[in-house]
XYZ file of C-alpha atoms in Angstrom:
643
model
C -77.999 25.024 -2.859
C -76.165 25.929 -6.266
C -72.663 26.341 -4.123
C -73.269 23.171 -2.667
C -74.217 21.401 -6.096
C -71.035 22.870 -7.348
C -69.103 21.393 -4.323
C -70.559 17.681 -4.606
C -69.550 17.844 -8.595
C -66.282 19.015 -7.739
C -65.871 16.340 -4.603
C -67.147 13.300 -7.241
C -64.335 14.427 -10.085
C -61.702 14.361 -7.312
C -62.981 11.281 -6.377
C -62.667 9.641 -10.197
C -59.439 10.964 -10.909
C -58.164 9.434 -7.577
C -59.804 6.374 -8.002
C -58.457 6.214 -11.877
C -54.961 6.665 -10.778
C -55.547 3.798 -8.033
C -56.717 1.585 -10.922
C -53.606 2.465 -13.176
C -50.833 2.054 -10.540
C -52.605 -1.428 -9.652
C -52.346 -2.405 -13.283
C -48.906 -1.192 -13.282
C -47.699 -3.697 -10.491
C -49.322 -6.601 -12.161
C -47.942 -5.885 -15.382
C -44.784 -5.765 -13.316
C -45.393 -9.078 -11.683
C -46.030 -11.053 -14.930
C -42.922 -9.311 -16.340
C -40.235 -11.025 -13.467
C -42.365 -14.616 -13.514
C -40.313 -17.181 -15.484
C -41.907 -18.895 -18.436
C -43.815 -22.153 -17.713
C -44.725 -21.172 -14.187
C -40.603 -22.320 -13.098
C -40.807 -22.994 -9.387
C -38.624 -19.437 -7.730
C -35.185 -19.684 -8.554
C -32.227 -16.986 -7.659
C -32.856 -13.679 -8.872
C -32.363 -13.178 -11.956
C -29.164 -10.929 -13.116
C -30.432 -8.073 -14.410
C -29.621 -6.586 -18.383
C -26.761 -4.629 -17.891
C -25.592 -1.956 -20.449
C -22.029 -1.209 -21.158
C -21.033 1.887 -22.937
C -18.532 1.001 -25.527
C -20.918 -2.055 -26.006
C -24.468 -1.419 -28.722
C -27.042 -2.001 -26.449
C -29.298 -3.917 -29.504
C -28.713 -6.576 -31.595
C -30.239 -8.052 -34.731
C -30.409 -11.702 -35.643
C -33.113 -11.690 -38.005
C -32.797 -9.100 -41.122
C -34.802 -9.583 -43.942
C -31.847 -7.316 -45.736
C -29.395 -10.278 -44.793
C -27.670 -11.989 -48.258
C -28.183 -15.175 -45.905
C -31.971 -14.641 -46.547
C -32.182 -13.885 -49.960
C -34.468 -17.039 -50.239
C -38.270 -16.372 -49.092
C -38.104 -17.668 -45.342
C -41.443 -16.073 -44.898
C -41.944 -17.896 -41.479
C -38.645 -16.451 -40.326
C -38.900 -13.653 -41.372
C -42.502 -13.180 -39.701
C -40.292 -13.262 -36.068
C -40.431 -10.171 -33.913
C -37.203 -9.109 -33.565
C -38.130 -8.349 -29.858
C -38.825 -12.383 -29.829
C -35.549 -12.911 -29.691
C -32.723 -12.593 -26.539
C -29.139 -13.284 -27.726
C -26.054 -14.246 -24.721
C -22.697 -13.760 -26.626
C -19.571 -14.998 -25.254
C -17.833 -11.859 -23.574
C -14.446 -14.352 -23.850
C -15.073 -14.625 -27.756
C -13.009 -12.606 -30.355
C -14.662 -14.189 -33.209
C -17.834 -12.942 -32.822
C -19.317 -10.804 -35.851
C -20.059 -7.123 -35.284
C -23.308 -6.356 -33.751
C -25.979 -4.456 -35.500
C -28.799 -2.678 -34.194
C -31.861 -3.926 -33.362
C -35.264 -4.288 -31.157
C -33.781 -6.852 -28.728
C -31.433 -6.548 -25.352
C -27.753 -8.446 -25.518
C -27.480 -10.019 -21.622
C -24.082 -9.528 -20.759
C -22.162 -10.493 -16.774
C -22.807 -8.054 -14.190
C -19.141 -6.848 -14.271
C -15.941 -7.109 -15.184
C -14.718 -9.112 -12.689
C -16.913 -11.900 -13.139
C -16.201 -11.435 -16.948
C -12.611 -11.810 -16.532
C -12.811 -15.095 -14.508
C -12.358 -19.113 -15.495
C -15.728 -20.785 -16.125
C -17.611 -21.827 -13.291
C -16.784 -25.946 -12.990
C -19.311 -28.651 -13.936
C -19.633 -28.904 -9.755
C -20.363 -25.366 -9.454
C -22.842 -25.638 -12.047
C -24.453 -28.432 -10.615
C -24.484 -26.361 -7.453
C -26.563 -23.738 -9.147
C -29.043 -25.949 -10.887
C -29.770 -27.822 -7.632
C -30.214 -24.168 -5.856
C -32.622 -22.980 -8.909
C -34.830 -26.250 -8.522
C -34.421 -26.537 -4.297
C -38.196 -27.769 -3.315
C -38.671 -30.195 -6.048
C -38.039 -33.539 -5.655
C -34.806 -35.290 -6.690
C -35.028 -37.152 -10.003
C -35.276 -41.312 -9.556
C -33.876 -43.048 -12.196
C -37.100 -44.140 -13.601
C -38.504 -40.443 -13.310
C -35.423 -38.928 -15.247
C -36.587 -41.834 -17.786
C -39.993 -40.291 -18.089
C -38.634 -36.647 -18.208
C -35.938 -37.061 -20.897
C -36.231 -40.543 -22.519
C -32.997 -41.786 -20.954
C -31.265 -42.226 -17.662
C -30.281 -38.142 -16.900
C -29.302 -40.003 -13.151
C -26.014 -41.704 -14.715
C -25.591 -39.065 -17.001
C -25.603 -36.209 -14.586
C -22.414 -38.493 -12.494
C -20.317 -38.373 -16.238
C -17.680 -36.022 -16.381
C -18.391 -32.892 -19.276
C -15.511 -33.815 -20.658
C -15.416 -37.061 -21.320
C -13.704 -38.960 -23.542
C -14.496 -41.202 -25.382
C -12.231 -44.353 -26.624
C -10.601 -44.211 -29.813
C -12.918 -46.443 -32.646
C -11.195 -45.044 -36.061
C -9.557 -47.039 -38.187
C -5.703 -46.598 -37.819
C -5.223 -45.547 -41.220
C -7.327 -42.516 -40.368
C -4.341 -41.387 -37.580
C -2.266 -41.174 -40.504
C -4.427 -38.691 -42.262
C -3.055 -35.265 -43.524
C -5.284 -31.879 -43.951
C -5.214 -29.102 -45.878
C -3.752 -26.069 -43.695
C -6.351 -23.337 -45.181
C -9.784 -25.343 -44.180
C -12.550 -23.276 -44.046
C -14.266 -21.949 -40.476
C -17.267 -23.604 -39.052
C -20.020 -22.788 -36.910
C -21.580 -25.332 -35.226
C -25.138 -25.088 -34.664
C -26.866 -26.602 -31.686
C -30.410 -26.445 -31.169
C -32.033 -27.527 -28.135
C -35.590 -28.064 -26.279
C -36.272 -29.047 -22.948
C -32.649 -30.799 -23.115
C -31.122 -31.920 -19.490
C -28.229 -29.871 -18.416
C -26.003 -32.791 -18.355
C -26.378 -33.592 -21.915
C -26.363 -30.335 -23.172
C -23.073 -28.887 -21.860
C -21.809 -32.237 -22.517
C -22.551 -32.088 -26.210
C -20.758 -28.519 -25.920
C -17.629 -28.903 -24.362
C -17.346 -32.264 -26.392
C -17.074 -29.785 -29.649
C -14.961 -27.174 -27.439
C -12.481 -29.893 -26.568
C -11.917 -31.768 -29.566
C -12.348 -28.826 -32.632
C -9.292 -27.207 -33.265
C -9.659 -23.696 -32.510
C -8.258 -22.463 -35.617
C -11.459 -23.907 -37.575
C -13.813 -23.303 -34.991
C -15.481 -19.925 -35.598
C -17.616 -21.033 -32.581
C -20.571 -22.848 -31.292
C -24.153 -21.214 -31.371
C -26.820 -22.595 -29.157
C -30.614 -21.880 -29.828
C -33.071 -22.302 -27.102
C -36.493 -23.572 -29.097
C -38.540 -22.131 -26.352
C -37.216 -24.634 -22.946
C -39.474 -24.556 -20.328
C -37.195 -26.155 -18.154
C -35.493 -23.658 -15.357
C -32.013 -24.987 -15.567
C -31.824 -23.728 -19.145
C -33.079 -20.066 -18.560
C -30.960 -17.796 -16.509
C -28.323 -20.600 -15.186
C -27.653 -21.209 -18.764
C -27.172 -17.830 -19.791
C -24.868 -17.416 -16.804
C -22.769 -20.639 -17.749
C -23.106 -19.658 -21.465
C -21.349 -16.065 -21.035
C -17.983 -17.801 -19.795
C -17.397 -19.805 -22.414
C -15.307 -18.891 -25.526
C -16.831 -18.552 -28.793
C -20.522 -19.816 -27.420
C -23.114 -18.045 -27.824
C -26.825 -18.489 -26.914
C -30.098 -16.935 -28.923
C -33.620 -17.621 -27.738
C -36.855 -17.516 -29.091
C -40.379 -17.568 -27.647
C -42.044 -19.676 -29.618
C -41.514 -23.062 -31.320
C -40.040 -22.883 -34.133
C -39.280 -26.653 -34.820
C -35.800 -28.094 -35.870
C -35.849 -26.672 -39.223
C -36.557 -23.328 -38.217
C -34.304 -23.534 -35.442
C -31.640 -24.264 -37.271
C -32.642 -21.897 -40.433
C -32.133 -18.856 -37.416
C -28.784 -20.280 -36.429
C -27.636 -20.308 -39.701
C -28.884 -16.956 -40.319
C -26.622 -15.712 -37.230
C -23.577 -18.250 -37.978
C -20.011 -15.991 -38.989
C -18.323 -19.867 -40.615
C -17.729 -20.404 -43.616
C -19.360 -24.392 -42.936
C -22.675 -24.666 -40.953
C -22.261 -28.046 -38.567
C -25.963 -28.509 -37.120
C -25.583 -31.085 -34.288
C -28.162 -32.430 -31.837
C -27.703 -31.519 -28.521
C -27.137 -35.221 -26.904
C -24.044 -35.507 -28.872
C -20.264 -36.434 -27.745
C -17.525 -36.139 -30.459
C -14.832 -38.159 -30.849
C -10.781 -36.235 -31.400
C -10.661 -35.041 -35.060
C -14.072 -35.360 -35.745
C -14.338 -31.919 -37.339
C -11.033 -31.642 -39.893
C -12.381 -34.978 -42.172
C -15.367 -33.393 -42.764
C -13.970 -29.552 -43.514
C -11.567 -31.665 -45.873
C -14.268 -32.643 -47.812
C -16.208 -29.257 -48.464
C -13.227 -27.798 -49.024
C -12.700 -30.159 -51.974
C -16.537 -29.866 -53.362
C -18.697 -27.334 -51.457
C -21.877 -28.896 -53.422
C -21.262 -31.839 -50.840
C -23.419 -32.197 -47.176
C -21.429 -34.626 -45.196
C -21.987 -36.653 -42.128
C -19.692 -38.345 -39.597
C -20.038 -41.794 -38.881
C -22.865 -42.003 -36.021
C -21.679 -44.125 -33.661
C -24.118 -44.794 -30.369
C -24.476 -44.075 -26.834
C -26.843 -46.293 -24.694
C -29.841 -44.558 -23.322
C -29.539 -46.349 -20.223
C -25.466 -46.853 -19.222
C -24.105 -44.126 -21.548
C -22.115 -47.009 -22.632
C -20.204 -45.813 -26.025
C -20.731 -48.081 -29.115
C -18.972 -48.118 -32.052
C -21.174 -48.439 -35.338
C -19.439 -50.750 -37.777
C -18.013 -49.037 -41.306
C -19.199 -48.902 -43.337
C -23.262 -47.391 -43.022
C -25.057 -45.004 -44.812
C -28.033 -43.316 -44.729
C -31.105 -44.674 -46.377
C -35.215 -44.660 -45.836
C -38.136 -46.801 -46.957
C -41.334 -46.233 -48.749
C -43.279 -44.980 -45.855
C -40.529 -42.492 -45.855
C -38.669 -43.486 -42.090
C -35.055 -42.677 -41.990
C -32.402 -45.180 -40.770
C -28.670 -46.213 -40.940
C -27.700 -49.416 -42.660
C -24.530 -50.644 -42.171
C -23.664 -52.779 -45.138
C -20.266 -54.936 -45.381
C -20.902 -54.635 -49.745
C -20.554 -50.959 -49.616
C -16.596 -51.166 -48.919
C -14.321 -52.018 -51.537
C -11.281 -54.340 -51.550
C -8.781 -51.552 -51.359
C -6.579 -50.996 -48.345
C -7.399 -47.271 -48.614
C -11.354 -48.087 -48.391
C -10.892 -47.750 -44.577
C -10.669 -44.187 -45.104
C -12.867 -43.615 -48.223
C -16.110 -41.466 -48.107
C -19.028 -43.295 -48.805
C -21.987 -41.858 -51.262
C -24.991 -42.000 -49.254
C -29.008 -41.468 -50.181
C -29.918 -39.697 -46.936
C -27.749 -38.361 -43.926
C -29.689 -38.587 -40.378
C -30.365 -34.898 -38.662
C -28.016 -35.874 -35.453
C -24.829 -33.952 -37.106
C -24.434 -32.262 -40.791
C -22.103 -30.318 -41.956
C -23.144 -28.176 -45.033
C -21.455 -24.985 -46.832
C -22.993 -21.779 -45.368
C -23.305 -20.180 -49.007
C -24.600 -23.550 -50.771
C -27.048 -24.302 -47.586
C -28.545 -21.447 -48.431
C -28.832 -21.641 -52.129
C -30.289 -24.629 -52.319
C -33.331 -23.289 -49.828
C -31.868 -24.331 -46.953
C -34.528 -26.153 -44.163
C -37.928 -26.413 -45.556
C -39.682 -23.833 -42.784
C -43.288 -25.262 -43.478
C -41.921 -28.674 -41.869
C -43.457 -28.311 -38.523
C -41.286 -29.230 -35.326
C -39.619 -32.394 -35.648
C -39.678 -35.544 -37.988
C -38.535 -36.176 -41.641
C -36.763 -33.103 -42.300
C -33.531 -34.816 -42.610
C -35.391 -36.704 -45.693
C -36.539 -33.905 -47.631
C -32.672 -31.968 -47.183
C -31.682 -35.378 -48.700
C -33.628 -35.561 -51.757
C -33.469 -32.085 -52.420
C -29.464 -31.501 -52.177
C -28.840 -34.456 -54.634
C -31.775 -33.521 -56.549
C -30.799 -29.665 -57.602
C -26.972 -30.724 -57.771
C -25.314 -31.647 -54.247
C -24.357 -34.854 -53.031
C -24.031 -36.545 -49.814
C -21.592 -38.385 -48.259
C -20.732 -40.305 -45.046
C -17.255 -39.873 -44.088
C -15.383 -42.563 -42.311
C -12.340 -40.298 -40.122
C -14.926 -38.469 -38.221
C -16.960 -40.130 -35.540
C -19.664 -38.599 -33.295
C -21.807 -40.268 -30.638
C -25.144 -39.690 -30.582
C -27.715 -40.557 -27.696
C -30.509 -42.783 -28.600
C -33.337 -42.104 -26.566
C -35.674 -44.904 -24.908
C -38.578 -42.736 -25.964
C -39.592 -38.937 -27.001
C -39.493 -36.748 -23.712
C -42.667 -34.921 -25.300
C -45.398 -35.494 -26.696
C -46.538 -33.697 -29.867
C -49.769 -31.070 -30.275
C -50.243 -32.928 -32.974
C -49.940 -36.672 -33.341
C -50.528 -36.688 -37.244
C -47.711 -34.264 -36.891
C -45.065 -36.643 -38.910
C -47.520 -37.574 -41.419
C -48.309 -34.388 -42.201
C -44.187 -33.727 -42.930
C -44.141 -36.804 -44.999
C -47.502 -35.494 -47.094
C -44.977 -32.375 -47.986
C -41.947 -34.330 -49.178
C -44.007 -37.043 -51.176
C -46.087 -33.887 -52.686
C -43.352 -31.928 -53.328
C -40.567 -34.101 -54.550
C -41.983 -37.555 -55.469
C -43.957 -36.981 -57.834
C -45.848 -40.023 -59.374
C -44.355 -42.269 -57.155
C -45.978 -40.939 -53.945
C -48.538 -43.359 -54.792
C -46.345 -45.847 -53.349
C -45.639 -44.216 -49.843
C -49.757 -43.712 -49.622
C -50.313 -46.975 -49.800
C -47.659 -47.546 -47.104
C -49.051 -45.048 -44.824
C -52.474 -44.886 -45.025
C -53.292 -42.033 -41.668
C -51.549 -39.956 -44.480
C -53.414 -40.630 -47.617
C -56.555 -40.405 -45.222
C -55.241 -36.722 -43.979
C -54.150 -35.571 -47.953
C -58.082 -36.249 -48.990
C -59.053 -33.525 -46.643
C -56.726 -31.422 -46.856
C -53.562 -29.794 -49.236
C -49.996 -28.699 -47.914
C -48.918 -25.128 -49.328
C -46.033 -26.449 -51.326
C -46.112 -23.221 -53.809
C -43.123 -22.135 -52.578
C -40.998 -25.057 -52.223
C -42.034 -26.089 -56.287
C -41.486 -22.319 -57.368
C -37.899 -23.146 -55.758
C -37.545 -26.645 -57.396
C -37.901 -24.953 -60.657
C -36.011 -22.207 -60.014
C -32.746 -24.666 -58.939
C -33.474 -26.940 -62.305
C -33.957 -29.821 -59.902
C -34.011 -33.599 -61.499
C -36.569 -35.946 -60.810
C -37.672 -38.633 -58.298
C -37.176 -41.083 -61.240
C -33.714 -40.064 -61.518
C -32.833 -39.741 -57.769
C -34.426 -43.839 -57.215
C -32.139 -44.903 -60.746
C -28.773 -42.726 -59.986
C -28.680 -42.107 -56.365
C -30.795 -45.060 -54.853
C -31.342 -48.036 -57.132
C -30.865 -50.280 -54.110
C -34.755 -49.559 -53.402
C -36.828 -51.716 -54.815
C -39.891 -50.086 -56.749
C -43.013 -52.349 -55.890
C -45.469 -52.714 -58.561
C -48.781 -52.699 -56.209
C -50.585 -54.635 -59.170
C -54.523 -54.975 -57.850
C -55.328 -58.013 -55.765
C -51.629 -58.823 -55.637
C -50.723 -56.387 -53.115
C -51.975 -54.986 -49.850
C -52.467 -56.670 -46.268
C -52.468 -60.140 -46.558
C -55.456 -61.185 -44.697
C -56.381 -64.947 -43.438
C -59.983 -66.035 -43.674
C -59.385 -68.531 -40.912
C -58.078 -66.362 -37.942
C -59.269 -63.387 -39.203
C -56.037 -61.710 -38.963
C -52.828 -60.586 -41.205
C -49.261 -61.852 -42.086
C -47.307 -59.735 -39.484
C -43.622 -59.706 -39.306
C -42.579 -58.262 -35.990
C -39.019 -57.829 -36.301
C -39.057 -54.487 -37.460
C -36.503 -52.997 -40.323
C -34.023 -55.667 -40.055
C -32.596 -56.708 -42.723
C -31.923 -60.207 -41.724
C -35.213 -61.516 -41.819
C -36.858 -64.126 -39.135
C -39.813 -66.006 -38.449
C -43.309 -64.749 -39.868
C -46.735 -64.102 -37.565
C -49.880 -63.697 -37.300
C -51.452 -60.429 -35.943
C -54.734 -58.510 -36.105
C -54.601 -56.321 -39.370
C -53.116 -52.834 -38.208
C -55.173 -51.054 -41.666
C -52.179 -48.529 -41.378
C -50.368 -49.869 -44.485
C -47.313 -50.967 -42.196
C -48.623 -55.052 -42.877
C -48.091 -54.275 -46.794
C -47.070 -57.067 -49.593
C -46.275 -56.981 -52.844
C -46.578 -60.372 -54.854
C -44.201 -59.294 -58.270
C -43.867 -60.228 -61.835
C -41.050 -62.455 -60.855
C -43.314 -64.543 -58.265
C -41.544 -62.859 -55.235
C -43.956 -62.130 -52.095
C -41.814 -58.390 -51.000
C -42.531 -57.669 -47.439
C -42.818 -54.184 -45.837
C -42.093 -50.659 -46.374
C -38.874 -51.073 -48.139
C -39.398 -54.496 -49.827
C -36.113 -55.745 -49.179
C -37.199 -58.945 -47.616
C -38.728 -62.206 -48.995
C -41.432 -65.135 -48.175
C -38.845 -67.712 -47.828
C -39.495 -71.418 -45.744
C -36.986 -73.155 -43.234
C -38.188 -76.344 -43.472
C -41.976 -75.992 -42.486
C -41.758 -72.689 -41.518
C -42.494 -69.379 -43.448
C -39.883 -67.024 -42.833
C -38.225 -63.462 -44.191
C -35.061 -63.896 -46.061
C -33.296 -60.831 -47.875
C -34.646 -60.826 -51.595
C -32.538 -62.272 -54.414
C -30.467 -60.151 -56.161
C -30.025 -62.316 -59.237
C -32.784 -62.984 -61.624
C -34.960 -65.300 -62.258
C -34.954 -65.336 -58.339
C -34.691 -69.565 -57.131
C -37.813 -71.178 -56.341
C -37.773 -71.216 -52.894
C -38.555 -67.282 -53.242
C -41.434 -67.859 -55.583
C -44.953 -68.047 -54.832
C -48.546 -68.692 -57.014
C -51.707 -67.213 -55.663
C -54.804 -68.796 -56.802
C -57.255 -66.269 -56.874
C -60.211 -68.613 -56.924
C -59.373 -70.491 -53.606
C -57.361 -67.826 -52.309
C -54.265 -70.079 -51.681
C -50.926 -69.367 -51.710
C -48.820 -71.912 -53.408
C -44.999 -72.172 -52.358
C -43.369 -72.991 -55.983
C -40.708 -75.634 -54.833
C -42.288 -77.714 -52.056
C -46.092 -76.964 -53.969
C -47.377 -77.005 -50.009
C -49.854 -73.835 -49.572
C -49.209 -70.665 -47.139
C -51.293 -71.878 -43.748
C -51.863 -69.379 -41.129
C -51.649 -70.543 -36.740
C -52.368 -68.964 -34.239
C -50.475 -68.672 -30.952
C -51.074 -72.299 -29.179
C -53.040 -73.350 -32.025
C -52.530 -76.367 -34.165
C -52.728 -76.371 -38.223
C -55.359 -77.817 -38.972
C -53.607 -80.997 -40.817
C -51.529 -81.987 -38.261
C -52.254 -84.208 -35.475
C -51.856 -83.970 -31.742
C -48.465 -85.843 -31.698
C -47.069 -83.174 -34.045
C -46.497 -80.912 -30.588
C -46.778 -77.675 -32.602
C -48.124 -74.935 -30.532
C -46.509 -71.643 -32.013
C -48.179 -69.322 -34.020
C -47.041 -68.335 -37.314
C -47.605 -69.019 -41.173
C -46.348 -72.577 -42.003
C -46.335 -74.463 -45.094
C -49.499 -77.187 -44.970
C -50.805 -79.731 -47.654
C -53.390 -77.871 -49.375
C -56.801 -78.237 -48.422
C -59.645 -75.892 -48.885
C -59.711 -75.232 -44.999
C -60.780 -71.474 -44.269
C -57.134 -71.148 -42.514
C -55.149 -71.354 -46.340
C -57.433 -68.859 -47.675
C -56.124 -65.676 -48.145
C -56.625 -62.049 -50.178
C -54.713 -58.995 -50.698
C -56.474 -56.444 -49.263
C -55.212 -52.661 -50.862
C -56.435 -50.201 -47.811
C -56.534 -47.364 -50.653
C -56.242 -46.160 -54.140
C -53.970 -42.956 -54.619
C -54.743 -41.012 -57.678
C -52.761 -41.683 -60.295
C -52.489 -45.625 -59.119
């Protein structure tokens, strides 16, 4: 009985130990499985090529040092990447590439030296490919491509990648002569779920039209695509072409950290960071090297001109434009006929400008990062083009737009994604109005009111980004709005004079629907929004400002109460001045002394008769009467501190 207790012990271990090693090489194979599945559960494509290892090659590669001079700021969020979060595609055609380093993360590099030593596979080709990685799913309709990428990626995909595009500078631009010792640049393209077509577009565009003698090369950074075309097809395309290289990470790191790591990798002496939807027009890049190479304190921009999200029709933007943004902190171009002088050499002349849009800067590598370059603790996308602004001419840069470059940029019907967050942008615009507008954020809350609402529960770490303000001796808000921007008007928000302006009548607001134009048009009537975006400012002068940037005016055309740009002269005429009566609540229009009446759509005013045939809606100019329809208030939505 012992022996045969010994025997069934003995029987049971075996038993185990086979059983653990069963468990163990099962665990094994799904490890393995996971390991070969593409990210974002990618329909099966062609195998992937697998990471090949050359001897006289290093077989690691770093892109993020903390030892780097390029870091010497605190880029604690870049910093905090894994090293093995990181894949990096070089150009095996590129001489320009920097040395490698060691690191924690594999270099993919062509199978062999055949395929490195042929031409680049053709757009067709290409095309070939992508089709072949996504065979099974449906072909794209126009209206789905819509929906997918926020433009037409049907007539785009039928464009040729090289393009180009018809000339738009001004002929005394062809004329223009350049230093021969301009400094290198790297340009810097981040992408994100971008359609091929666009992408490699944007890519040979710069290949084609940079002079390779200032082109150090073009870096791409993958901000975690989930797409398949832009996983191993790209890196396949990518290792053909000269001086490109590709870097990926896996996770989002948002346009300003995107762009921090490409800067961190870039060999040029000038960082250009371009969106990847661009097309660039010939001698786009020397302008702009001409000017850093005269200051390299300056961040320049070429003039953006446009490319229709639906044709891909090219449109010039008229010179000159520059970059400018409102109180609730949105970004846009203004093109403005006043900015150009009478000289003949104008044409040509770089114009200052308050902001530059993100779609393509060119900065000095050394003074990018000096001055801190992208605020990391922006998160993904929105407004960071605003706080580079503020901050370069704050702590001693300037900005410029500079009329011999042009560069097309695709607008987009829509955003192909939606954000994690939708308070996402308001968030941003909490860190640039904490961190660099100091008493006058007061304004921008009252402008956006989802982000005063959000800053009473809860504080952005901004510790950092002050500690560096100091540090750089930075000027200001108060000087920036006198020196750099004086064009924007500084409301004074008195109490009771300012807010929405609500109607007792209809219940609703004074609305102006015509967005940021500067031209003005009709005024409305539209159910309050309460998100600050309805907001009026009646002044000292007797001026009724409209909107976020308070460069538009009550004005009347004839009956009607319209927005006319604001008088620059003072006292302002009295067609632009107004009298509210706080006891009846109306509105009193100074030269006609008729009062502010609000209609409804197919409504009548309530003085006029039936044969007066008016049936639009809007705010008209009535005899005043003590009807509930000319009574109206200024309605502030909230009180910042320090108001």
């Amino acid at each position: 009985m012992r022996l045969w207790g010994r025997a069934t012990a003995v029987r049971r271990r075996m038993l185990c130990l086979w059983l653990l090693l069963l468990g163990f090489a099962l665990v094994t194979l799904a490890l393995l499985d996971l390991f070969n599945r593409d990210q974002g559960h990618q329909k099966p494509g062609p195998p992937r090529r697998p990471l090949q290892r050359i001897p006289s090659a290093p077989d690691l590669e770093v892109i993020v040092d903390s030892r780097d001079p390029a870091l010497e700021l605190d880029l604690a969020p870049l910093k905090s990447l894994r090293e093995d979060q990181l894949l990096f595609v070089p150009s095996t055609l590129s001489t320009k590439n920097p040395q490698q380093k060691k690191g924690s993360y594999k270099v993919l590099l062509p199978a062999n030296k055949d395929a490195r030593a042929t031409a680049p596979p053709t757009h067709g080709e290409m095309g070939r490919a992508v089709r072949l990685h996504l065979e099974g799913m449906e072909k794209d309709t126009e209206l789905s491509s819509v929906q997918k990428y926020g433009f037409n990626e049907v007539v785009s995909e039928k464009i040729s990648l090289h393009r180009r595009l018809p000339e738009a500078r001004h002929p005394a631009c062809l004329g223009q002569q350049y230093s021969e010792s301009l400094p290198s640049a790297t340009v810097v393209i981040c992408f994100h779920n971008e359609a091929w077509s666009t992408l490699l577009r944007t890519v040979h565009s710069v290949l084609d039209t940079a002079p390779k003698q200032h082109l150090q090369g073009v870096l791409l950074v993958d901000d975690l695509s989930q797409h398949g075309h832009l996983k191993s097809v790209l890196s396949e395309y990518v290792s053909h072409l000269e001086g490109v290289s590709l870097i990926r990470s896996n996770r989002r790191l948002g346009v300003g950290g995107c762009r921090a790591l490409g800067a961190a990798r870039a060999a040029g002496e000038v960082l250009v960071f371009m969106d990847s939807h661009c097309e660039c027009q010939k001698g786009w890049l020397e302008p702009l090297l001409e000017r850093l190479a005269q200051d390299r304190t300056k961040v320049v921009s070429p003039i953006m001109d446009v490319i229709d999200w639906q044709t891909f029709q090219y449109n010039a933007t008229q010179w000159p434009v520059r970059g400018v943004f409102d109180w609730r902190l949105d970004f846009y171009w203004e093109s403005n006929p006043q900015l150009q002088d009478k000289e003949t050499n104008s044409a040509v002349q770089a114009v200052r400008s308050p902001a530059l849009g993100g779609e393509v800067v060119a900065i000095d590598r050394h003074f990018f990062q000096s001055v801190g370059a992208y605020d990391l603790g922006m998160l993904l996308w929105g407004e960071e083009q605003i706080e580079l602004s503020i901050r370069v001419w704050s702590c001693g840069g300037s900005m410029e737009v500079v009329p011999c470059s042009r560069v097309a940029h695709l607008e987009h019907h829509h955003l192909p994604y939606r954000f994690p967050d939708q308070e996402l942008l308001q968030r941003n615009k909490i860190r640039i109005a904490d961190t660099w507008m100091e008493a006058y954020r007061k304004i921008f809350y009252r402008r956006d009111t989802l982000a005063h609402f959000i800053r009473q529960s809860e504080s952005p770490n901004i510790t950092e980004r002050l500690r560096l303000k100091k540090s750089l001796g930075c000027r200001n808000f108060h000087w920036y709005l006198t020196t750099v921007y004086p064009q924007l008007y500084i409301p004074q928000d008195r109490p009771a004079l300012s807010g929405e302006l609500y109607n007792v009548g209809t219940g609703s607001c004074a609305d102006y629907p015509g967005g940021h134009g500067l031209q003005g048009g009709a005024m409305n009537i539209a159910p309050c929004s309460g998100t600050g975006s309805q907001h009026c400012d009646l002044n000292s002068e007797f001026e009724v400002r409209w909107g976020p940037m308070g460069a538009l005016c009550f004005d009347a055309r004839g009956d009607r109460v319209v927005l006319s740009p604001c008088p620059t002269h003072r006292p302002s005429t009295s067609r632009f001045r107004w009298k509210f009566i706080k006891l009846s609540g109306q509105l009193v229009h100074q030269q006609s002394q008729l009062c502010l009446e609000a209609v409804k759509d197919g409504g009548l005013p309530q003085s006029s008769t039936r044969e007066d045939n008016t049936h639009t809606g809007g705010l008209f100019l009535r005899p005043c009467t003590h009807h509930p329809k000319q009574q109206w208030h200024f309605e502030q939505l909230v009180a910042p501190k320090g108001a």
